[in-house]
Coordinates of C-alpha atoms and ligand atoms in Angstrom, one line a residue:
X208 CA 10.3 19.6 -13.6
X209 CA 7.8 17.0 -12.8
X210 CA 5.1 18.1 -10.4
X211 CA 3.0 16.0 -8.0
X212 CA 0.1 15.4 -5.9
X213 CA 0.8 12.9 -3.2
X214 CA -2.5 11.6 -1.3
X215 CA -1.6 10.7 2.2
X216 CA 0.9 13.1 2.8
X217 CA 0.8 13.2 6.5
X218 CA 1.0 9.2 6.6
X219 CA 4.4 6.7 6.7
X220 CA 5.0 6.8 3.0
X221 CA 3.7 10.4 2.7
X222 CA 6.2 11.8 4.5
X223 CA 9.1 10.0 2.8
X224 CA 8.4 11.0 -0.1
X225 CA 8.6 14.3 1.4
X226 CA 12.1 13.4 2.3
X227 CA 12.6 12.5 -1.1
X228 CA 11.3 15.7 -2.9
X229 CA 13.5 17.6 -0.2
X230 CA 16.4 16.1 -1.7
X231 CA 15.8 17.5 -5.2
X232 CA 13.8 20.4 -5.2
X233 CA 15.1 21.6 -8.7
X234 CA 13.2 18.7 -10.4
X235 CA 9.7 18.3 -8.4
X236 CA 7.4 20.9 -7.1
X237 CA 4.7 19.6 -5.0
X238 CA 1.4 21.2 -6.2
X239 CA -1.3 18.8 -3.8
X240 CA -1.5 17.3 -0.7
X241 CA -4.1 15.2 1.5
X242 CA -4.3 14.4 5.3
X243 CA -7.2 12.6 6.7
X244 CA -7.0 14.2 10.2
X245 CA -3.1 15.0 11.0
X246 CA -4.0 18.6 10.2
X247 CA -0.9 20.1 12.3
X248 CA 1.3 18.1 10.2
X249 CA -0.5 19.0 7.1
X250 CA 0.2 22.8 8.2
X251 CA 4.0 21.7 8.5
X252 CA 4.1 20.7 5.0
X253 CA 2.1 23.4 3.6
X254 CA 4.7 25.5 5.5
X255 CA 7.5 23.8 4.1
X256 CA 6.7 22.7 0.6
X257 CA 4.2 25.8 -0.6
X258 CA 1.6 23.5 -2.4
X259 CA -1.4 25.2 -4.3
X260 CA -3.8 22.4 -3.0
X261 CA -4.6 20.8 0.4
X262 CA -6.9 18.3 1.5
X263 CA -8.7 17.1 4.6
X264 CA -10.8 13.9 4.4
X265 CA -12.6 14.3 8.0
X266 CA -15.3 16.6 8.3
X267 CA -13.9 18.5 11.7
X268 CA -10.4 18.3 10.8
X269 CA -11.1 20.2 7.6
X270 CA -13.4 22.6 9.6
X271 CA -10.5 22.9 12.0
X272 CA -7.9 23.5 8.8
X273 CA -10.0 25.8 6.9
X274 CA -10.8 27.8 9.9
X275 CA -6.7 28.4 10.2
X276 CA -6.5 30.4 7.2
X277 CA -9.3 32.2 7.6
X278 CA -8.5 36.0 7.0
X279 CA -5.1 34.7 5.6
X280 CA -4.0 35.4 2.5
X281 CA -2.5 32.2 1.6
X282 CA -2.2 30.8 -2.1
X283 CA -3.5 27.7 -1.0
X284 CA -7.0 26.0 -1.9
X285 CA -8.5 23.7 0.4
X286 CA -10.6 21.3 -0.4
X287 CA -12.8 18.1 1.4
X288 CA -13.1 14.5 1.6
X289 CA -12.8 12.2 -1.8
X290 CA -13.8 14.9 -4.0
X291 CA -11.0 16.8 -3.0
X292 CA -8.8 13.7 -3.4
X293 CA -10.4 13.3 -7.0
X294 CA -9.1 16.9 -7.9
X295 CA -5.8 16.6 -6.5
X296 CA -5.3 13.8 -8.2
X297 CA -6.8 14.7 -11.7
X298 CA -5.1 18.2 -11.8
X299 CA -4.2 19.5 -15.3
X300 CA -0.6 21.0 -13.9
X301 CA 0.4 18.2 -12.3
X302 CA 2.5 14.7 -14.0
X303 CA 2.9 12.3 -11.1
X304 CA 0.7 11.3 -8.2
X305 CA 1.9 9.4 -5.4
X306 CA -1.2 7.3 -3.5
X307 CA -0.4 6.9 -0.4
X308 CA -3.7 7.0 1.7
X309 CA -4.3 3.8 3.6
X310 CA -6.6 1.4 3.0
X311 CA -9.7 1.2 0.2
X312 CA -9.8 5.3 0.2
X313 CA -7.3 5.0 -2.5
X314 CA -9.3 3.5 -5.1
X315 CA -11.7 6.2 -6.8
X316 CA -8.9 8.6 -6.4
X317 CA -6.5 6.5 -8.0
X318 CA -9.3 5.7 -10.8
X319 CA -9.9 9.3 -11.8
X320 CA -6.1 10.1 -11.6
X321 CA -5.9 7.4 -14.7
X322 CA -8.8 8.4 -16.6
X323 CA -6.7 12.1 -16.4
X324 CA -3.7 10.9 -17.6
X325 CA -1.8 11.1 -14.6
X326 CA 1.0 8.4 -13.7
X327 CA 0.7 6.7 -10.7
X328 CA 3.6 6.0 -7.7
X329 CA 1.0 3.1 -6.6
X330 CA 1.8 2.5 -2.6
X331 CA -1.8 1.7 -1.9
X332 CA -2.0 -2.1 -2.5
X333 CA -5.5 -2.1 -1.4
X334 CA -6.5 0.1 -4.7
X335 CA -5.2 -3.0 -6.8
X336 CA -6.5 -5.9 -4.4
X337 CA -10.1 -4.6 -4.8
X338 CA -10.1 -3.3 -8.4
X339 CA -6.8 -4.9 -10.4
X340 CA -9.3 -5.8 -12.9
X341 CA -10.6 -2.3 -13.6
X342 CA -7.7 -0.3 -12.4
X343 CA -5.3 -2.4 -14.9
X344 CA -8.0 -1.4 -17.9
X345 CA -8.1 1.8 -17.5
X346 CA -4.3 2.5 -17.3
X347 CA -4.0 0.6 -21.0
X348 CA -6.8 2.7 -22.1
X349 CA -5.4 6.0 -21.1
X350 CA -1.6 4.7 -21.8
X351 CA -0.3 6.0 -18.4
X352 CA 2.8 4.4 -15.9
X353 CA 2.1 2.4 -12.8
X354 CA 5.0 2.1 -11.0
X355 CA 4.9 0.0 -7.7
X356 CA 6.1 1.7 -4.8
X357 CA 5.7 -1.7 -2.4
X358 CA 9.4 -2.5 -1.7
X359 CA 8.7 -6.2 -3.0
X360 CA 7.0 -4.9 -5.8
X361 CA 9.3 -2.3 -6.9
X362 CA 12.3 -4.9 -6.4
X363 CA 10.4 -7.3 -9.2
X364 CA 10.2 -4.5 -11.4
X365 CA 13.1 -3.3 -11.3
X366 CA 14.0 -7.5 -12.2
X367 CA 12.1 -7.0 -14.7
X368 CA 14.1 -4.2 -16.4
X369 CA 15.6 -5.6 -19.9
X370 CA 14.1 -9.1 -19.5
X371 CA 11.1 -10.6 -21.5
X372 CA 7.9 -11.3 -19.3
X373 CA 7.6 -14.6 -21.2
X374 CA 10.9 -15.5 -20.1
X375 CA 9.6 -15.3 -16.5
X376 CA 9.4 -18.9 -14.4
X377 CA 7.7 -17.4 -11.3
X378 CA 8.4 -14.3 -8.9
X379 CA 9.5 -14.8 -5.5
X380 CA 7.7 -12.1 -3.4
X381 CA 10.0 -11.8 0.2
X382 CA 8.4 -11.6 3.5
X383 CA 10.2 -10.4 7.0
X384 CA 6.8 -12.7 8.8
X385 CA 6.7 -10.0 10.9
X386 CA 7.0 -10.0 14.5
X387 CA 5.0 -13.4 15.0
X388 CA 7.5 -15.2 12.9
X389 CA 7.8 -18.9 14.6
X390 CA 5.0 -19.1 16.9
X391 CA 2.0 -21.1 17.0
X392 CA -1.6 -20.5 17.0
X393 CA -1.6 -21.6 20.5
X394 CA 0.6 -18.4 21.3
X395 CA -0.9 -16.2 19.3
X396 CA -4.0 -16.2 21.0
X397 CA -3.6 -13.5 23.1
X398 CA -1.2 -11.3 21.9
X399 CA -1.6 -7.7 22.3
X400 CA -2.3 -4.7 19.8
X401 CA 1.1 -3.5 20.8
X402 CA 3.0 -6.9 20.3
X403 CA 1.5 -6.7 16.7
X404 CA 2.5 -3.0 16.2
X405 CA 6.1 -3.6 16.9
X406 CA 7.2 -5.0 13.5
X407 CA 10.8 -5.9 13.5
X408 CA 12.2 -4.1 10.3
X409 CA 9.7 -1.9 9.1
X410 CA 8.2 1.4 11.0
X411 CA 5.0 1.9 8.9
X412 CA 0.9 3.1 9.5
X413 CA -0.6 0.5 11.9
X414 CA -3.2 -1.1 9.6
X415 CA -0.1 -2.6 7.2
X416 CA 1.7 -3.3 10.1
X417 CA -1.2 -5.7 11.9
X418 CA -1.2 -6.8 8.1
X419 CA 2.1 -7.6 8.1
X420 CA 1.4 -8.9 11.7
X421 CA -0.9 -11.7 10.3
X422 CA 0.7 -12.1 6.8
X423 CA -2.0 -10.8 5.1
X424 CA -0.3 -7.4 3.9
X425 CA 2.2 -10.6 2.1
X426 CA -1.7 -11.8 0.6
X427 CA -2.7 -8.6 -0.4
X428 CA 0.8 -8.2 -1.9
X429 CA 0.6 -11.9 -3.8
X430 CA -3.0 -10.4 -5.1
X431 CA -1.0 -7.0 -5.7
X432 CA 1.4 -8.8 -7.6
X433 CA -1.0 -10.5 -10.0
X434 CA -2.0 -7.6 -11.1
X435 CA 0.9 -5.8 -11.4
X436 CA 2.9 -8.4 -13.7
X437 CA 0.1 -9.9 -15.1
X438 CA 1.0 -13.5 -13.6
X439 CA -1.5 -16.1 -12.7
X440 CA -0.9 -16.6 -9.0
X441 CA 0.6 -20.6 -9.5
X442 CA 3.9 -18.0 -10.7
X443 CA 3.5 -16.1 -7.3
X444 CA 5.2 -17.5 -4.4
X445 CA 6.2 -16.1 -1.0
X446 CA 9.8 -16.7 0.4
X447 CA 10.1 -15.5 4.3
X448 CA 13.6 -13.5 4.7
X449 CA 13.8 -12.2 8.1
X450 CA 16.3 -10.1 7.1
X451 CA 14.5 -8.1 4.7
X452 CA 17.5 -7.0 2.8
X453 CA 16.6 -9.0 -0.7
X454 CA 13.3 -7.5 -1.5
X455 CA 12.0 -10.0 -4.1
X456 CA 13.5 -11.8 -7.2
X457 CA 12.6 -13.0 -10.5
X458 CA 13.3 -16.6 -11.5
X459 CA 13.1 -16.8 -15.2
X460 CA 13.1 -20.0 -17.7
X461 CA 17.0 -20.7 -17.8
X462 CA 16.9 -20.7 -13.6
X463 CA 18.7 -17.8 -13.3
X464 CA 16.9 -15.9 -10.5
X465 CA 17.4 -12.0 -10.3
X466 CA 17.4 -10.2 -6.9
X467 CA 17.1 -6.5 -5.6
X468 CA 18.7 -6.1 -2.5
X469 CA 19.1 -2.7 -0.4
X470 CA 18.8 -1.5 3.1
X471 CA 15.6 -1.4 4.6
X472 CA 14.4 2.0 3.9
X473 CA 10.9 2.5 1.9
X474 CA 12.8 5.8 0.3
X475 CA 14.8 3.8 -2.2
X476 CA 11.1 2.2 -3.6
X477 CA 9.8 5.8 -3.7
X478 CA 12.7 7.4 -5.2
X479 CA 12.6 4.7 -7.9
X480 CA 9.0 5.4 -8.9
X481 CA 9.4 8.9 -9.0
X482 CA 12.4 8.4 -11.5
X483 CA 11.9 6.4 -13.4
X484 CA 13.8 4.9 -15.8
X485 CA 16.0 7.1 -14.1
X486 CA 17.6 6.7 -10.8
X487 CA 18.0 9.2 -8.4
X488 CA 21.1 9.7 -6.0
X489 CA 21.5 7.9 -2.8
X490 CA 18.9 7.5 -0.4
X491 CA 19.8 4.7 1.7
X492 CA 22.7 3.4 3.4
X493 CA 24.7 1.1 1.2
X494 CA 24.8 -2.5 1.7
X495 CA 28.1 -3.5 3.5
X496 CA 28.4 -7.2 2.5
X497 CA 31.3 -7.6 4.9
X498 CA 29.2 -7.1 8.2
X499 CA 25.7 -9.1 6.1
X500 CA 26.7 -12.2 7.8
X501 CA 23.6 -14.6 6.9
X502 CA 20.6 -14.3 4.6
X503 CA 17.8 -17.0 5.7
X504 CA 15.0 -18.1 3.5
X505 CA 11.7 -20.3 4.5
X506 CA 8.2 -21.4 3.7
X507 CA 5.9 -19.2 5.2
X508 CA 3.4 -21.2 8.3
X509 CA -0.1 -20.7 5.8
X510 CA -1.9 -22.7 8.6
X511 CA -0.9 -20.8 11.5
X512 CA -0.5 -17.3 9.0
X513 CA -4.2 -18.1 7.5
X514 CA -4.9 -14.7 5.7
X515 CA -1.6 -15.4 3.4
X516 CA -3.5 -18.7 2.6
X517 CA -7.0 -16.6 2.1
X518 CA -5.7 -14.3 -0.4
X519 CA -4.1 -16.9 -2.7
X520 CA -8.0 -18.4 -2.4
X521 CA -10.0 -14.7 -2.8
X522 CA -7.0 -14.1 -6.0
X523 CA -7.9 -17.3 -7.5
X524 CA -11.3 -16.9 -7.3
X525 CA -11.4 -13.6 -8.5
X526 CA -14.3 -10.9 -9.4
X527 CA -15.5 -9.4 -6.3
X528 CA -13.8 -12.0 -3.7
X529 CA -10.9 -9.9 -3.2
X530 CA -12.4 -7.2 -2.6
X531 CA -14.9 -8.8 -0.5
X532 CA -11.4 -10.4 1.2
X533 CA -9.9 -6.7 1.3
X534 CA -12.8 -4.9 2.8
X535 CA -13.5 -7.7 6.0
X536 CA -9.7 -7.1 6.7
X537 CA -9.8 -3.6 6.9
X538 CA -12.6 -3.7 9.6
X539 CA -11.5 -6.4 11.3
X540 CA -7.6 -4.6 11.8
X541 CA -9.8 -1.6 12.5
X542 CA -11.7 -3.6 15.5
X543 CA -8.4 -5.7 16.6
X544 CA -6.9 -2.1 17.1
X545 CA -9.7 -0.8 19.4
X546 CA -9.6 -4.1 21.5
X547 CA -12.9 -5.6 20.1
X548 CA -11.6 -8.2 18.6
X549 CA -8.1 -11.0 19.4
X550 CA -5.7 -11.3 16.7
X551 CA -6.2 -14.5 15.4
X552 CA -9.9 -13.2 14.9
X553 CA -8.8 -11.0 12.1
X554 CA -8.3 -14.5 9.6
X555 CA -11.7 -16.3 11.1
X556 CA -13.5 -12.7 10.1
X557 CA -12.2 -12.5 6.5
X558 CA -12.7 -16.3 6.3
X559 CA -16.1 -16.4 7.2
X560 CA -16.8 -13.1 5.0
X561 CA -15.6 -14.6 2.1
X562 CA -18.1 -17.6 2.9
X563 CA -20.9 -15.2 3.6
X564 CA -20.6 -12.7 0.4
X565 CA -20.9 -14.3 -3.1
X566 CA -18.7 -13.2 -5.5
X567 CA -19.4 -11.6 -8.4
X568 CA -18.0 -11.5 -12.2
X569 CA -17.9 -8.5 -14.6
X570 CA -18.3 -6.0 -11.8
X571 CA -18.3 -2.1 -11.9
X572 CA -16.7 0.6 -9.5
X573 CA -20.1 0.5 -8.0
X574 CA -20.1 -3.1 -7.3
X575 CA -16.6 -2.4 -5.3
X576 CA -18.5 0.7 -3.5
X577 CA -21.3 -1.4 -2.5
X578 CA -19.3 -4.3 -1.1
X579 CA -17.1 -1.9 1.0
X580 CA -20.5 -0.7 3.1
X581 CA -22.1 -4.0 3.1
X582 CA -19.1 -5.9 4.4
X583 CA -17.9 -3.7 6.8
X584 CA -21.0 -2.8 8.3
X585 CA -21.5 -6.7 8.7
X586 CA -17.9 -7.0 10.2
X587 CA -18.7 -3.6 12.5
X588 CA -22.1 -4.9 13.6
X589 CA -21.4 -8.8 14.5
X590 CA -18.3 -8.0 15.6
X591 CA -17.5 -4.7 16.9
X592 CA -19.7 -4.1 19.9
Ligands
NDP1286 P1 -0.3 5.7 7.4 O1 -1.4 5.2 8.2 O2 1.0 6.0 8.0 O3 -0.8 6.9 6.5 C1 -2.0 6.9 5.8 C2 -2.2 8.3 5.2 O4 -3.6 8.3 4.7 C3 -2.2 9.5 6.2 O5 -1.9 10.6 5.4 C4 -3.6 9.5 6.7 O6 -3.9 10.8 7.2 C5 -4.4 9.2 5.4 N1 -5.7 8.6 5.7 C6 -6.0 7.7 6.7 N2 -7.3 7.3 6.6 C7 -7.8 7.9 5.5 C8 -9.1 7.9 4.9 N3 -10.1 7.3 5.4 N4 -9.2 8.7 3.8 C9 -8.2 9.4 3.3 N5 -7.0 9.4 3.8 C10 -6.8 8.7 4.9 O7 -0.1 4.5 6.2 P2 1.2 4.1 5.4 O8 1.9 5.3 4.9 O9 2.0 3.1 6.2 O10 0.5 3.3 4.2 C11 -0.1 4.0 3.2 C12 -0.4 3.0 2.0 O11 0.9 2.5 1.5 C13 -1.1 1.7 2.5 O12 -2.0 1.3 1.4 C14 0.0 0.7 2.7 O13 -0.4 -0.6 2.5 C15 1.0 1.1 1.6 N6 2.4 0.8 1.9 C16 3.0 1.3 3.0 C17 4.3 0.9 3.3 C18 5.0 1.6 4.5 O14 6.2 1.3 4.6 N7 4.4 2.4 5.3 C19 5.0 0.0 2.5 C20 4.3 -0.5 1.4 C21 3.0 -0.1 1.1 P3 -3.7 11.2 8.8 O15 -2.2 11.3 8.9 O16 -4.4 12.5 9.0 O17 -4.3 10.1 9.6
MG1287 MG1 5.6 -4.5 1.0

């Protein structure tokens, strides 16, 4: 029985994964789980699943929570904010744990999970973005698995499977360009939060889908990528395939090139990290190649798409820059979804971060710490009133 704390349980990938556990019961118990605010949904799932461990990462939502059980004598412990994260994710009974909280709040949690041994299901890209360099240490040092849950990601390793790394030519990482695909700066200067929220294949949180809005969730994914495989990012390229039905491919030395496809269903990439090498039963619909009538391939638009273009720079660069990269998007999606800000200012406030904040070499978890309050509380200030 492998057992499992899954940060962000309330969120998109939280809650399949729950679908996934539900599925197999006999093999996983679910011993911790984290909501930042969703605490009627976190109640559902404590309901349902019986978990030892619960946390809440805002102050009156855990209030709120905690309040609920008062006088109740429920086997359940529950904990606050990123401490609580840390012990859910560095628990001595538990094997696996699944990060799926959004954004940079992944990263210490993720860290201290490591340095206990745990494996990771990694779905929070940003935890790699902003600290590959350290992350990718520590999980040599304490000789743990990282298994990608990102759909691309996921589909290159599972490539991967039985092939030598030097062997590799370059990875092909598939984008759907999201639901901008085609147009022009000149019409995408006013579209709405809502036209950016309605991606056309994939139903996920709202930060990754304004990412996948401007092509920077593909960016983050490049920089994801690097880290993940070990590739330097002249082996990385991006493929758009409005489809999304082949999730990535591996071309290796002799030009054969290795694809995963499946339906578009984000179960399939979490059941494969939580078995593996093993694969669980069906998840997903099966691919009917009868009715697939046409798979289409392009070059992605890096001058109208900018923040695809600004990643490959902030990877290249490397150190701090892509955390520096990381943290101006996250405030900038943050203001574009309260109306502060137009959509095309997302890539001119990353931009000019990156050309503000000097990067820095040899850095430490506080370095990364430090750079997330400094630049968003430049972005929040200049930007957000
Ligand atoms: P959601 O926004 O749907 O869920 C985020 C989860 O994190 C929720 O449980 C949320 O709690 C919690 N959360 C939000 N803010 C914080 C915070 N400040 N501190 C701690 N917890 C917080 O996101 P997704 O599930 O879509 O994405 C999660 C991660 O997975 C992201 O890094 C994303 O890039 C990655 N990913 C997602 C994919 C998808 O298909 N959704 C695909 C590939 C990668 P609450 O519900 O209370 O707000
Ligand atoms: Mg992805």
């Amino acid at each position: 029985m492998k057992k499992i704390s899954i940060l962000g349980t309330t969120g998109s990938i939280g809650t399949q994964t729950l679908d996934v556990l539900r599925k197999d019961r006999e093999n996983f118990k679910l011993i911790g789980i984290s909501a930042n605010s969703n605490v009627e949904k976190l109640l559902k799932i404590v309901e349902e699943f019986k978990p030892l461990y619960a946390v809440v990462t805002q102050k009156e939502a855990y209030l709120k929570f905690k309040e609920y059980f008062r006088n109740k004598n429920a086997n359940l412990e529950i904990l606050f904010g990123t401490e609580g994260l840390n012990t859910i994710a560095s628990l001595p009974e538990i094997d696996m744990v699944v990060t799926s909280v959004m954004g940079m709040s992944g990263l210490v949690p993720t860290i201290r999970a490591i340095e206990a041994g745990k494996d990771i299901a990694l779905a929070n890209k940003e935890t790699l973005v902003v600290g590959g360099e350290l992350v990718k240490k520590l999980v040599k040092k304490n000789n743990v698995n990282l298994i990608p849950v990102d759909s691309e990601h996921s589909a290159i390793f599972q490539c991967l499977q039985g092939n030598e790394d030097s062997d590799i030519e370059k990875i092909l990482i598939t984008a759907s360009g999201g639901p901008f695909r085609g147009k022009n700066r000149k019409e995408l200067l006013n579209v709405t939060v809502q036209q950016a929220l309605r991606h056309p294949k994939w139903h996920m949180g709202k930060k990754i889908t304004v990412d996948s809005a401007t092509l920077m969730n593909k960016g983050l994914e490049v920089i994801e990528a690097h880290w993940l495989f070990d590739l330097p990012y002249e082996k990385i390229k991006v493929v758009v395939h409005p489809e999304s039905i082949v999730h990535s491919m591996v071309e290796y030395k002799d030009g054969s090139v290795i694809a995963q496809l499946a339906s578009t269903d984000m179960r399939l990439p979490i059941q494969y990290a939580l078995y593996y090498p093993k694969r669980g039963e069906l998840v997903v619909d099966r691919l009917n190649f009868y009715n697939l009538k046409n798979l289409t391939f392009e070059k992605p638009d890096i001058d109208t798409f900018k923040p695809l273009k600004l990643a490959y720079e902030a990877g290249k660069i490397g150190g701090t820059m892509p955390a520096i990269l990381n943290c101006a998007n996250e405030e900038a999606v943050e203001l574009f979804l309260l109306n502060k800000i137009k959509f095309l200012d997302i890539g001119y406030i990353v931009e000019m971060c990156m050309n503000k904040f000097p990067p820095k070499n040899n850095f430490q978890l506080e370095d990364l710490l430090h750079i997330e309050i400094k630049v968003k509380e430049y972005v929040k200030t200049k930007f957000g009133r």
